C-alpha cells in the first residue's frame, strides 16, 4: 500500500450540541483511535480538516473540527465517512488489524490444505468474519482464535484451521 492511500475510520452520525461538534461512529469498536488524530479526511472528496478536540462518548467519538463552529455546518457533514491516510492512521494494539490490511492476503487452511485470498471482512457485534475466495468456493471464517491461527502482515498470509464443511 502507498502511504498516500486512505483508510476508513468511521462515519459522522449527527451534530453534537450547537457549537459544531460531530458524533462519530467508528468502523470498529475503538473510539480511542480518534483521540490523537490531528487531521482527517471527510467524504468521498476526501476534504482535509483539522481535528481540534476529542471526547469519548461510549461507543461514539465526539470530534471538534476546525472551522465547524455551528450546528448547521455540523449538520452538513452528517452521514459522511471519515478517513485517515495510511501513514497517519492510529496505531492498533497487538492482535488488532485494519480491514484494509487484511483484504487480498493469502489464506492457508490447515484442515483442508486449500489456499485462497481474503475478499472481504464483514463486521458483526460478536466478531468479524473473513470472506475468503478459494478455487471453487467462498468461505466465511469467523475471526476467533479457534479458526484464526496466525495473521502475518509482513508475509501477507493468514493461517486458518477450519472445520468440516466450512470450505466446500
JSON list of N, CA and C in Angstrom, two decimals, residues 35-94:
[
{"chain": "A", "resi": 35, "resn": "UNK", "atom": "N", "xyz": [-8.59, 9.80, 19.33]},
{"chain": "A", "resi": 35, "resn": "UNK", "atom": "CA", "xyz": [-8.06, 10.67, 20.38]},
{"chain": "A", "resi": 35, "resn": "UNK", "atom": "C", "xyz": [-6.84, 11.49, 19.95]},
{"chain": "A", "resi": 36, "resn": "UNK", "atom": "N", "xyz": [-5.95, 10.92, 19.19]},
{"chain": "A", "resi": 36, "resn": "UNK", "atom": "CA", "xyz": [-4.71, 11.61, 18.83]},
{"chain": "A", "resi": 36, "resn": "UNK", "atom": "C", "xyz": [-4.64, 12.04, 17.37]},
{"chain": "A", "resi": 37, "resn": "UNK", "atom": "N", "xyz": [-5.77, 12.03, 16.68]},
{"chain": "A", "resi": 37, "resn": "UNK", "atom": "CA", "xyz": [-5.76, 12.46, 15.29]},
{"chain": "A", "resi": 37, "resn": "UNK", "atom": "C", "xyz": [-5.70, 13.98, 15.20]},
{"chain": "A", "resi": 38, "resn": "UNK", "atom": "N", "xyz": [-4.84, 14.48, 14.35]},
{"chain": "A", "resi": 38, "resn": "UNK", "atom": "CA", "xyz": [-4.75, 15.92, 14.11]},
{"chain": "A", "resi": 38, "resn": "UNK", "atom": "C", "xyz": [-5.47, 16.34, 12.85]},
{"chain": "A", "resi": 39, "resn": "UNK", "atom": "N", "xyz": [-5.61, 15.39, 11.93]},
{"chain": "A", "resi": 39, "resn": "UNK", "atom": "CA", "xyz": [-6.23, 15.69, 10.64]},
{"chain": "A", "resi": 39, "resn": "UNK", "atom": "C", "xyz": [-7.01, 14.48, 10.17]},
{"chain": "A", "resi": 40, "resn": "UNK", "atom": "N", "xyz": [-8.19, 14.75, 9.60]},
{"chain": "A", "resi": 40, "resn": "UNK", "atom": "CA", "xyz": [-8.99, 13.69, 8.99]},
{"chain": "A", "resi": 40, "resn": "UNK", "atom": "C", "xyz": [-9.40, 14.15, 7.60]},
{"chain": "A", "resi": 41, "resn": "UNK", "atom": "N", "xyz": [-9.95, 13.22, 6.85]},
{"chain": "A", "resi": 41, "resn": "UNK", "atom": "CA", "xyz": [-10.45, 13.50, 5.50]},
{"chain": "A", "resi": 41, "resn": "UNK", "atom": "C", "xyz": [-11.91, 13.07, 5.47]},
{"chain": "A", "resi": 42, "resn": "UNK", "atom": "N", "xyz": [-12.76, 13.94, 4.98]},
{"chain": "A", "resi": 42, "resn": "UNK", "atom": "CA", "xyz": [-14.20, 13.72, 5.07]},
{"chain": "A", "resi": 42, "resn": "UNK", "atom": "C", "xyz": [-14.82, 13.53, 3.69]},
{"chain": "A", "resi": 43, "resn": "UNK", "atom": "N", "xyz": [-15.70, 12.52, 3.60]},
{"chain": "A", "resi": 43, "resn": "UNK", "atom": "CA", "xyz": [-16.49, 12.29, 2.41]},
{"chain": "A", "resi": 43, "resn": "UNK", "atom": "C", "xyz": [-15.71, 11.71, 1.26]},
{"chain": "A", "resi": 44, "resn": "UNK", "atom": "N", "xyz": [-16.43, 11.43, 0.18]},
{"chain": "A", "resi": 44, "resn": "UNK", "atom": "CA", "xyz": [-15.81, 10.82, -0.99]},
{"chain": "A", "resi": 44, "resn": "UNK", "atom": "C", "xyz": [-14.78, 11.74, -1.64]},
{"chain": "A", "resi": 45, "resn": "UNK", "atom": "N", "xyz": [-14.93, 13.05, -1.43]},
{"chain": "A", "resi": 45, "resn": "UNK", "atom": "CA", "xyz": [-13.96, 14.00, -1.98]},
{"chain": "A", "resi": 45, "resn": "UNK", "atom": "C", "xyz": [-12.71, 14.13, -1.12]},
{"chain": "A", "resi": 46, "resn": "UNK", "atom": "N", "xyz": [-12.71, 13.46, 0.06]},
{"chain": "A", "resi": 46, "resn": "UNK", "atom": "CA", "xyz": [-11.57, 13.43, 0.99]},
{"chain": "A", "resi": 46, "resn": "UNK", "atom": "C", "xyz": [-11.11, 14.85, 1.37]},
{"chain": "A", "resi": 47, "resn": "UNK", "atom": "N", "xyz": [-12.07, 15.68, 1.78]},
{"chain": "A", "resi": 47, "resn": "UNK", "atom": "CA", "xyz": [-11.79, 17.04, 2.22]},
{"chain": "A", "resi": 47, "resn": "UNK", "atom": "C", "xyz": [-10.97, 17.02, 3.50]},
{"chain": "A", "resi": 48, "resn": "UNK", "atom": "N", "xyz": [-9.81, 17.63, 3.48]},
{"chain": "A", "resi": 48, "resn": "UNK", "atom": "CA", "xyz": [-8.93, 17.67, 4.64]},
{"chain": "A", "resi": 48, "resn": "UNK", "atom": "C", "xyz": [-9.46, 18.67, 5.66]},
{"chain": "A", "resi": 49, "resn": "UNK", "atom": "N", "xyz": [-9.48, 18.24, 6.94]},
{"chain": "A", "resi": 49, "resn": "UNK", "atom": "CA", "xyz": [-9.93, 19.13, 8.01]},
{"chain": "A", "resi": 49, "resn": "UNK", "atom": "C", "xyz": [-9.18, 18.79, 9.29]},
{"chain": "A", "resi": 50, "resn": "UNK", "atom": "N", "xyz": [-8.80, 19.81, 10.04]},
{"chain": "A", "resi": 50, "resn": "UNK", "atom": "CA", "xyz": [-8.06, 19.62, 11.29]},
{"chain": "A", "resi": 50, "resn": "UNK", "atom": "C", "xyz": [-9.01, 19.26, 12.42]},
{"chain": "A", "resi": 51, "resn": "UNK", "atom": "N", "xyz": [-8.53, 18.38, 13.30]},
{"chain": "A", "resi": 51, "resn": "UNK", "atom": "CA", "xyz": [-9.28, 17.98, 14.49]},
{"chain": "A", "resi": 51, "resn": "UNK", "atom": "C", "xyz": [-8.77, 18.82, 15.66]},
{"chain": "A", "resi": 52, "resn": "UNK", "atom": "N", "xyz": [-9.67, 19.56, 16.30]},
{"chain": "A", "resi": 52, "resn": "UNK", "atom": "CA", "xyz": [-9.28, 20.42, 17.42]},
{"chain": "A", "resi": 52, "resn": "UNK", "atom": "C", "xyz": [-9.56, 19.80, 18.78]},
{"chain": "A", "resi": 53, "resn": "UNK", "atom": "N", "xyz": [-10.46, 18.81, 18.81]},
{"chain": "A", "resi": 53, "resn": "UNK", "atom": "CA", "xyz": [-10.79, 18.23, 20.10]},
{"chain": "A", "resi": 53, "resn": "UNK", "atom": "C", "xyz": [-11.45, 16.87, 19.96]},
{"chain": "A", "resi": 54, "resn": "UNK", "atom": "N", "xyz": [-11.36, 16.08, 21.04]},
{"chain": "A", "resi": 54, "resn": "UNK", "atom": "CA", "xyz": [-11.92, 14.73, 21.09]},
{"chain": "A", "resi": 54, "resn": "UNK", "atom": "C", "xyz": [-12.55, 14.51, 22.45]},
{"chain": "A", "resi": 55, "resn": "UNK", "atom": "N", "xyz": [-13.72, 13.85, 22.46]},
{"chain": "A", "resi": 55, "resn": "UNK", "atom": "CA", "xyz": [-14.35, 13.37, 23.69]},
{"chain": "A", "resi": 55, "resn": "UNK", "atom": "C", "xyz": [-14.80, 11.95, 23.46]},
{"chain": "A", "resi": 56, "resn": "UNK", "atom": "N", "xyz": [-14.62, 11.11, 24.48]},
{"chain": "A", "resi": 56, "resn": "UNK", "atom": "CA", "xyz": [-15.10, 9.73, 24.42]},
{"chain": "A", "resi": 56, "resn": "UNK", "atom": "C", "xyz": [-16.54, 9.71, 24.91]},
{"chain": "A", "resi": 57, "resn": "UNK", "atom": "N", "xyz": [-17.44, 9.19, 24.09]},
{"chain": "A", "resi": 57, "resn": "UNK", "atom": "CA", "xyz": [-18.85, 9.10, 24.46]},
{"chain": "A", "resi": 57, "resn": "UNK", "atom": "C", "xyz": [-19.34, 7.67, 24.29]},
{"chain": "A", "resi": 58, "resn": "UNK", "atom": "N", "xyz": [-18.73, 6.77, 25.04]},
{"chain": "A", "resi": 58, "resn": "UNK", "atom": "CA", "xyz": [-19.13, 5.35, 24.96]},
{"chain": "A", "resi": 58, "resn": "UNK", "atom": "C", "xyz": [-18.70, 4.74, 23.64]},
{"chain": "A", "resi": 59, "resn": "UNK", "atom": "N", "xyz": [-19.67, 4.31, 22.84]},
{"chain": "A", "resi": 59, "resn": "UNK", "atom": "CA", "xyz": [-19.32, 3.71, 21.56]},
{"chain": "A", "resi": 59, "resn": "UNK", "atom": "C", "xyz": [-19.16, 4.74, 20.45]},
{"chain": "A", "resi": 60, "resn": "UNK", "atom": "N", "xyz": [-19.25, 6.00, 20.79]},
{"chain": "A", "resi": 60, "resn": "UNK", "atom": "CA", "xyz": [-19.09, 7.09, 19.83]},
{"chain": "A", "resi": 60, "resn": "UNK", "atom": "C", "xyz": [-17.92, 7.98, 20.23]},
{"chain": "A", "resi": 61, "resn": "UNK", "atom": "N", "xyz": [-17.36, 8.68, 19.23]},
{"chain": "A", "resi": 61, "resn": "UNK", "atom": "CA", "xyz": [-16.38, 9.73, 19.48]},
{"chain": "A", "resi": 61, "resn": "UNK", "atom": "C", "xyz": [-17.05, 11.06, 19.16]},
{"chain": "A", "resi": 62, "resn": "UNK", "atom": "N", "xyz": [-16.78, 12.06, 19.96]},
{"chain": "A", "resi": 62, "resn": "UNK", "atom": "CA", "xyz": [-17.25, 13.41, 19.68]},
{"chain": "A", "resi": 62, "resn": "UNK", "atom": "C", "xyz": [-16.02, 14.20, 19.24]},
{"chain": "A", "resi": 63, "resn": "UNK", "atom": "N", "xyz": [-16.08, 14.75, 18.02]},
{"chain": "A", "resi": 63, "resn": "UNK", "atom": "CA", "xyz": [-14.95, 15.50, 17.48]},
{"chain": "A", "resi": 63, "resn": "UNK", "atom": "C", "xyz": [-15.32, 16.96, 17.28]},
{"chain": "A", "resi": 64, "resn": "UNK", "atom": "N", "xyz": [-14.38, 17.83, 17.62]},
{"chain": "A", "resi": 64, "resn": "UNK", "atom": "CA", "xyz": [-14.49, 19.25, 17.29]},
{"chain": "A", "resi": 64, "resn": "UNK", "atom": "C", "xyz": [-13.56, 19.48, 16.12]},
{"chain": "A", "resi": 65, "resn": "UNK", "atom": "N", "xyz": [-14.14, 19.92, 15.01]},
{"chain": "A", "resi": 65, "resn": "UNK", "atom": "CA", "xyz": [-13.38, 20.12, 13.79]},
{"chain": "A", "resi": 65, "resn": "UNK", "atom": "C", "xyz": [-13.16, 21.60, 13.53]},
{"chain": "A", "resi": 66, "resn": "UNK", "atom": "N", "xyz": [-11.98, 21.94, 13.03]},
{"chain": "A", "resi": 66, "resn": "UNK", "atom": "CA", "xyz": [-11.64, 23.33, 12.75]},
{"chain": "A", "resi": 66, "resn": "UNK", "atom": "C", "xyz": [-12.61, 23.91, 11.73]},
{"chain": "A", "resi": 67, "resn": "UNK", "atom": "N", "xyz": [-13.05, 25.12, 11.98]},
{"chain": "A", "resi": 67, "resn": "UNK", "atom": "CA", "xyz": [-13.94, 25.89, 11.10]},
{"chain": "A", "resi": 67, "resn": "UNK", "atom": "C", "xyz": [-15.37, 25.34, 11.05]},
{"chain": "A", "resi": 68, "resn": "UNK", "atom": "N", "xyz": [-15.69, 24.35, 11.86]},
{"chain": "A", "resi": 68, "resn": "UNK", "atom": "CA", "xyz": [-17.07, 23.88, 12.00]},
{"chain": "A", "resi": 68, "resn": "UNK", "atom": "C", "xyz": [-17.51, 24.41, 13.37]},
{"chain": "A", "resi": 69, "resn": "UNK", "atom": "N", "xyz": [-18.21, 25.55, 13.35]},
{"chain": "A", "resi": 69, "resn": "UNK", "atom": "CA", "xyz": [-18.48, 26.26, 14.59]},
{"chain": "A", "resi": 69, "resn": "UNK", "atom": "C", "xyz": [-19.95, 26.36, 14.97]},
{"chain": "A", "resi": 70, "resn": "UNK", "atom": "N", "xyz": [-20.83, 25.75, 14.16]},
{"chain": "A", "resi": 70, "resn": "UNK", "atom": "CA", "xyz": [-22.25, 25.82, 14.50]},
{"chain": "A", "resi": 70, "resn": "UNK", "atom": "C", "xyz": [-22.95, 24.54, 14.04]},
{"chain": "A", "resi": 71, "resn": "UNK", "atom": "N", "xyz": [-24.16, 24.38, 14.52]},
{"chain": "A", "resi": 71, "resn": "UNK", "atom": "CA", "xyz": [-24.91, 23.15, 14.23]},
{"chain": "A", "resi": 71, "resn": "UNK", "atom": "C", "xyz": [-25.20, 22.99, 12.75]},
{"chain": "A", "resi": 72, "resn": "UNK", "atom": "N", "xyz": [-25.40, 24.08, 12.03]},
{"chain": "A", "resi": 72, "resn": "UNK", "atom": "CA", "xyz": [-25.70, 24.00, 10.60]},
{"chain": "A", "resi": 72, "resn": "UNK", "atom": "C", "xyz": [-24.51, 23.41, 9.82]},
{"chain": "A", "resi": 73, "resn": "UNK", "atom": "N", "xyz": [-23.31, 23.89, 10.13]},
{"chain": "A", "resi": 73, "resn": "UNK", "atom": "CA", "xyz": [-22.12, 23.36, 9.46]},
{"chain": "A", "resi": 73, "resn": "UNK", "atom": "C", "xyz": [-21.91, 21.89, 9.82]},
{"chain": "A", "resi": 74, "resn": "UNK", "atom": "N", "xyz": [-22.16, 21.54, 11.08]},
{"chain": "A", "resi": 74, "resn": "UNK", "atom": "CA", "xyz": [-22.02, 20.15, 11.51]},
{"chain": "A", "resi": 74, "resn": "UNK", "atom": "C", "xyz": [-23.07, 19.27, 10.84]},
{"chain": "A", "resi": 75, "resn": "UNK", "atom": "N", "xyz": [-24.28, 19.77, 10.70]},
{"chain": "A", "resi": 75, "resn": "UNK", "atom": "CA", "xyz": [-25.36, 19.01, 10.05]},
{"chain": "A", "resi": 75, "resn": "UNK", "atom": "C", "xyz": [-25.01, 18.66, 8.60]},
{"chain": "A", "resi": 76, "resn": "UNK", "atom": "N", "xyz": [-24.29, 19.54, 7.93]},
{"chain": "A", "resi": 76, "resn": "UNK", "atom": "CA", "xyz": [-23.90, 19.29, 6.54]},
{"chain": "A", "resi": 76, "resn": "UNK", "atom": "C", "xyz": [-22.94, 18.11, 6.41]},
{"chain": "A", "resi": 77, "resn": "UNK", "atom": "N", "xyz": [-22.31, 17.71, 7.51]},
{"chain": "A", "resi": 77, "resn": "UNK", "atom": "CA", "xyz": [-21.37, 16.59, 7.48]},
{"chain": "A", "resi": 77, "resn": "UNK", "atom": "C", "xyz": [-22.01, 15.26, 7.86]},
{"chain": "A", "resi": 78, "resn": "UNK", "atom": "N", "xyz": [-23.28, 15.28, 8.23]},
{"chain": "A", "resi": 78, "resn": "UNK", "atom": "CA", "xyz": [-23.99, 14.07, 8.65]},
{"chain": "A", "resi": 78, "resn": "UNK", "atom": "C", "xyz": [-23.92, 12.99, 7.57]},
{"chain": "A", "resi": 79, "resn": "UNK", "atom": "N", "xyz": [-23.62, 11.76, 7.99]},
{"chain": "A", "resi": 79, "resn": "UNK", "atom": "CA", "xyz": [-23.52, 10.57, 7.16]},
{"chain": "A", "resi": 79, "resn": "UNK", "atom": "C", "xyz": [-22.29, 10.54, 6.25]},
{"chain": "A", "resi": 80, "resn": "UNK", "atom": "N", "xyz": [-21.38, 11.47, 6.43]},
{"chain": "A", "resi": 80, "resn": "UNK", "atom": "CA", "xyz": [-20.14, 11.44, 5.64]},
{"chain": "A", "resi": 80, "resn": "UNK", "atom": "C", "xyz": [-19.13, 10.54, 6.35]},
{"chain": "A", "resi": 81, "resn": "UNK", "atom": "N", "xyz": [-18.36, 9.83, 5.56]},
{"chain": "A", "resi": 81, "resn": "UNK", "atom": "CA", "xyz": [-17.34, 8.94, 6.10]},
{"chain": "A", "resi": 81, "resn": "UNK", "atom": "C", "xyz": [-16.09, 9.73, 6.45]},
{"chain": "A", "resi": 82, "resn": "UNK", "atom": "N", "xyz": [-15.36, 9.21, 7.44]},
{"chain": "A", "resi": 82, "resn": "UNK", "atom": "CA", "xyz": [-14.11, 9.83, 7.90]},
{"chain": "A", "resi": 82, "resn": "UNK", "atom": "C", "xyz": [-12.95, 8.90, 7.57]},
{"chain": "A", "resi": 83, "resn": "UNK", "atom": "N", "xyz": [-11.90, 9.48, 7.00]},
{"chain": "A", "resi": 83, "resn": "UNK", "atom": "CA", "xyz": [-10.72, 8.73, 6.60]},
{"chain": "A", "resi": 83, "resn": "UNK", "atom": "C", "xyz": [-9.46, 9.32, 7.23]},
{"chain": "A", "resi": 84, "resn": "UNK", "atom": "N", "xyz": [-8.42, 8.52, 7.23]},
{"chain": "A", "resi": 84, "resn": "UNK", "atom": "CA", "xyz": [-7.08, 8.97, 7.55]},
{"chain": "A", "resi": 84, "resn": "UNK", "atom": "C", "xyz": [-6.18, 8.42, 6.46]},
{"chain": "A", "resi": 85, "resn": "UNK", "atom": "N", "xyz": [-4.99, 8.99, 6.33]},
{"chain": "A", "resi": 85, "resn": "UNK", "atom": "CA", "xyz": [-4.05, 8.39, 5.38]},
{"chain": "A", "resi": 85, "resn": "UNK", "atom": "C", "xyz": [-3.43, 7.17, 6.04]},
{"chain": "A", "resi": 86, "resn": "UNK", "atom": "N", "xyz": [-2.98, 6.26, 5.23]},
{"chain": "A", "resi": 86, "resn": "UNK", "atom": "CA", "xyz": [-2.34, 5.05, 5.75]},
{"chain": "A", "resi": 86, "resn": "UNK", "atom": "C", "xyz": [-1.17, 5.44, 6.66]},
{"chain": "A", "resi": 87, "resn": "UNK", "atom": "N", "xyz": [-0.39, 6.42, 6.25]},
{"chain": "A", "resi": 87, "resn": "UNK", "atom": "CA", "xyz": [0.79, 6.79, 7.04]},
{"chain": "A", "resi": 87, "resn": "UNK", "atom": "C", "xyz": [0.44, 7.49, 8.35]},
{"chain": "A", "resi": 88, "resn": "UNK", "atom": "N", "xyz": [-0.74, 8.08, 8.45]},
{"chain": "A", "resi": 88, "resn": "UNK", "atom": "CA", "xyz": [-1.13, 8.80, 9.66]},
{"chain": "A", "resi": 88, "resn": "UNK", "atom": "C", "xyz": [-2.20, 8.11, 10.49]},
{"chain": "A", "resi": 89, "resn": "UNK", "atom": "N", "xyz": [-2.60, 6.96, 10.08]},
{"chain": "A", "resi": 89, "resn": "UNK", "atom": "CA", "xyz": [-3.67, 6.30, 10.84]},
{"chain": "A", "resi": 89, "resn": "UNK", "atom": "C", "xyz": [-3.16, 5.88, 12.22]},
{"chain": "A", "resi": 90, "resn": "UNK", "atom": "N", "xyz": [-4.06, 5.82, 13.17]},
{"chain": "A", "resi": 90, "resn": "UNK", "atom": "CA", "xyz": [-3.65, 5.45, 14.53]},
{"chain": "A", "resi": 90, "resn": "UNK", "atom": "C", "xyz": [-3.08, 4.03, 14.58]},
{"chain": "A", "resi": 91, "resn": "UNK", "atom": "N", "xyz": [-2.11, 3.83, 15.46]},
{"chain": "A", "resi": 91, "resn": "UNK", "atom": "CA", "xyz": [-1.52, 2.51, 15.68]},
{"chain": "A", "resi": 91, "resn": "UNK", "atom": "C", "xyz": [-2.50, 1.66, 16.47]},
{"chain": "A", "resi": 92, "resn": "UNK", "atom": "N", "xyz": [-2.64, 0.40, 16.07]},
{"chain": "A", "resi": 92, "resn": "UNK", "atom": "CA", "xyz": [-3.53, -0.51, 16.77]},
{"chain": "A", "resi": 92, "resn": "UNK", "atom": "C", "xyz": [-2.78, -1.36, 17.78]},
{"chain": "A", "resi": 93, "resn": "UNK", "atom": "N", "xyz": [-3.50, -1.85, 18.77]},
{"chain": "A", "resi": 93, "resn": "UNK", "atom": "CA", "xyz": [-2.93, -2.76, 19.74]},
{"chain": "A", "resi": 93, "resn": "UNK", "atom": "C", "xyz": [-2.56, -4.08, 19.06]},
{"chain": "A", "resi": 94, "resn": "UNK", "atom": "N", "xyz": [-1.66, -4.84, 19.69]},
{"chain": "A", "resi": 94, "resn": "UNK", "atom": "CA", "xyz": [-1.29, -6.16, 19.16]},
{"chain": "A", "resi": 94, "resn": "UNK", "atom": "C", "xyz": [-2.54, -7.01, 18.99]}
]
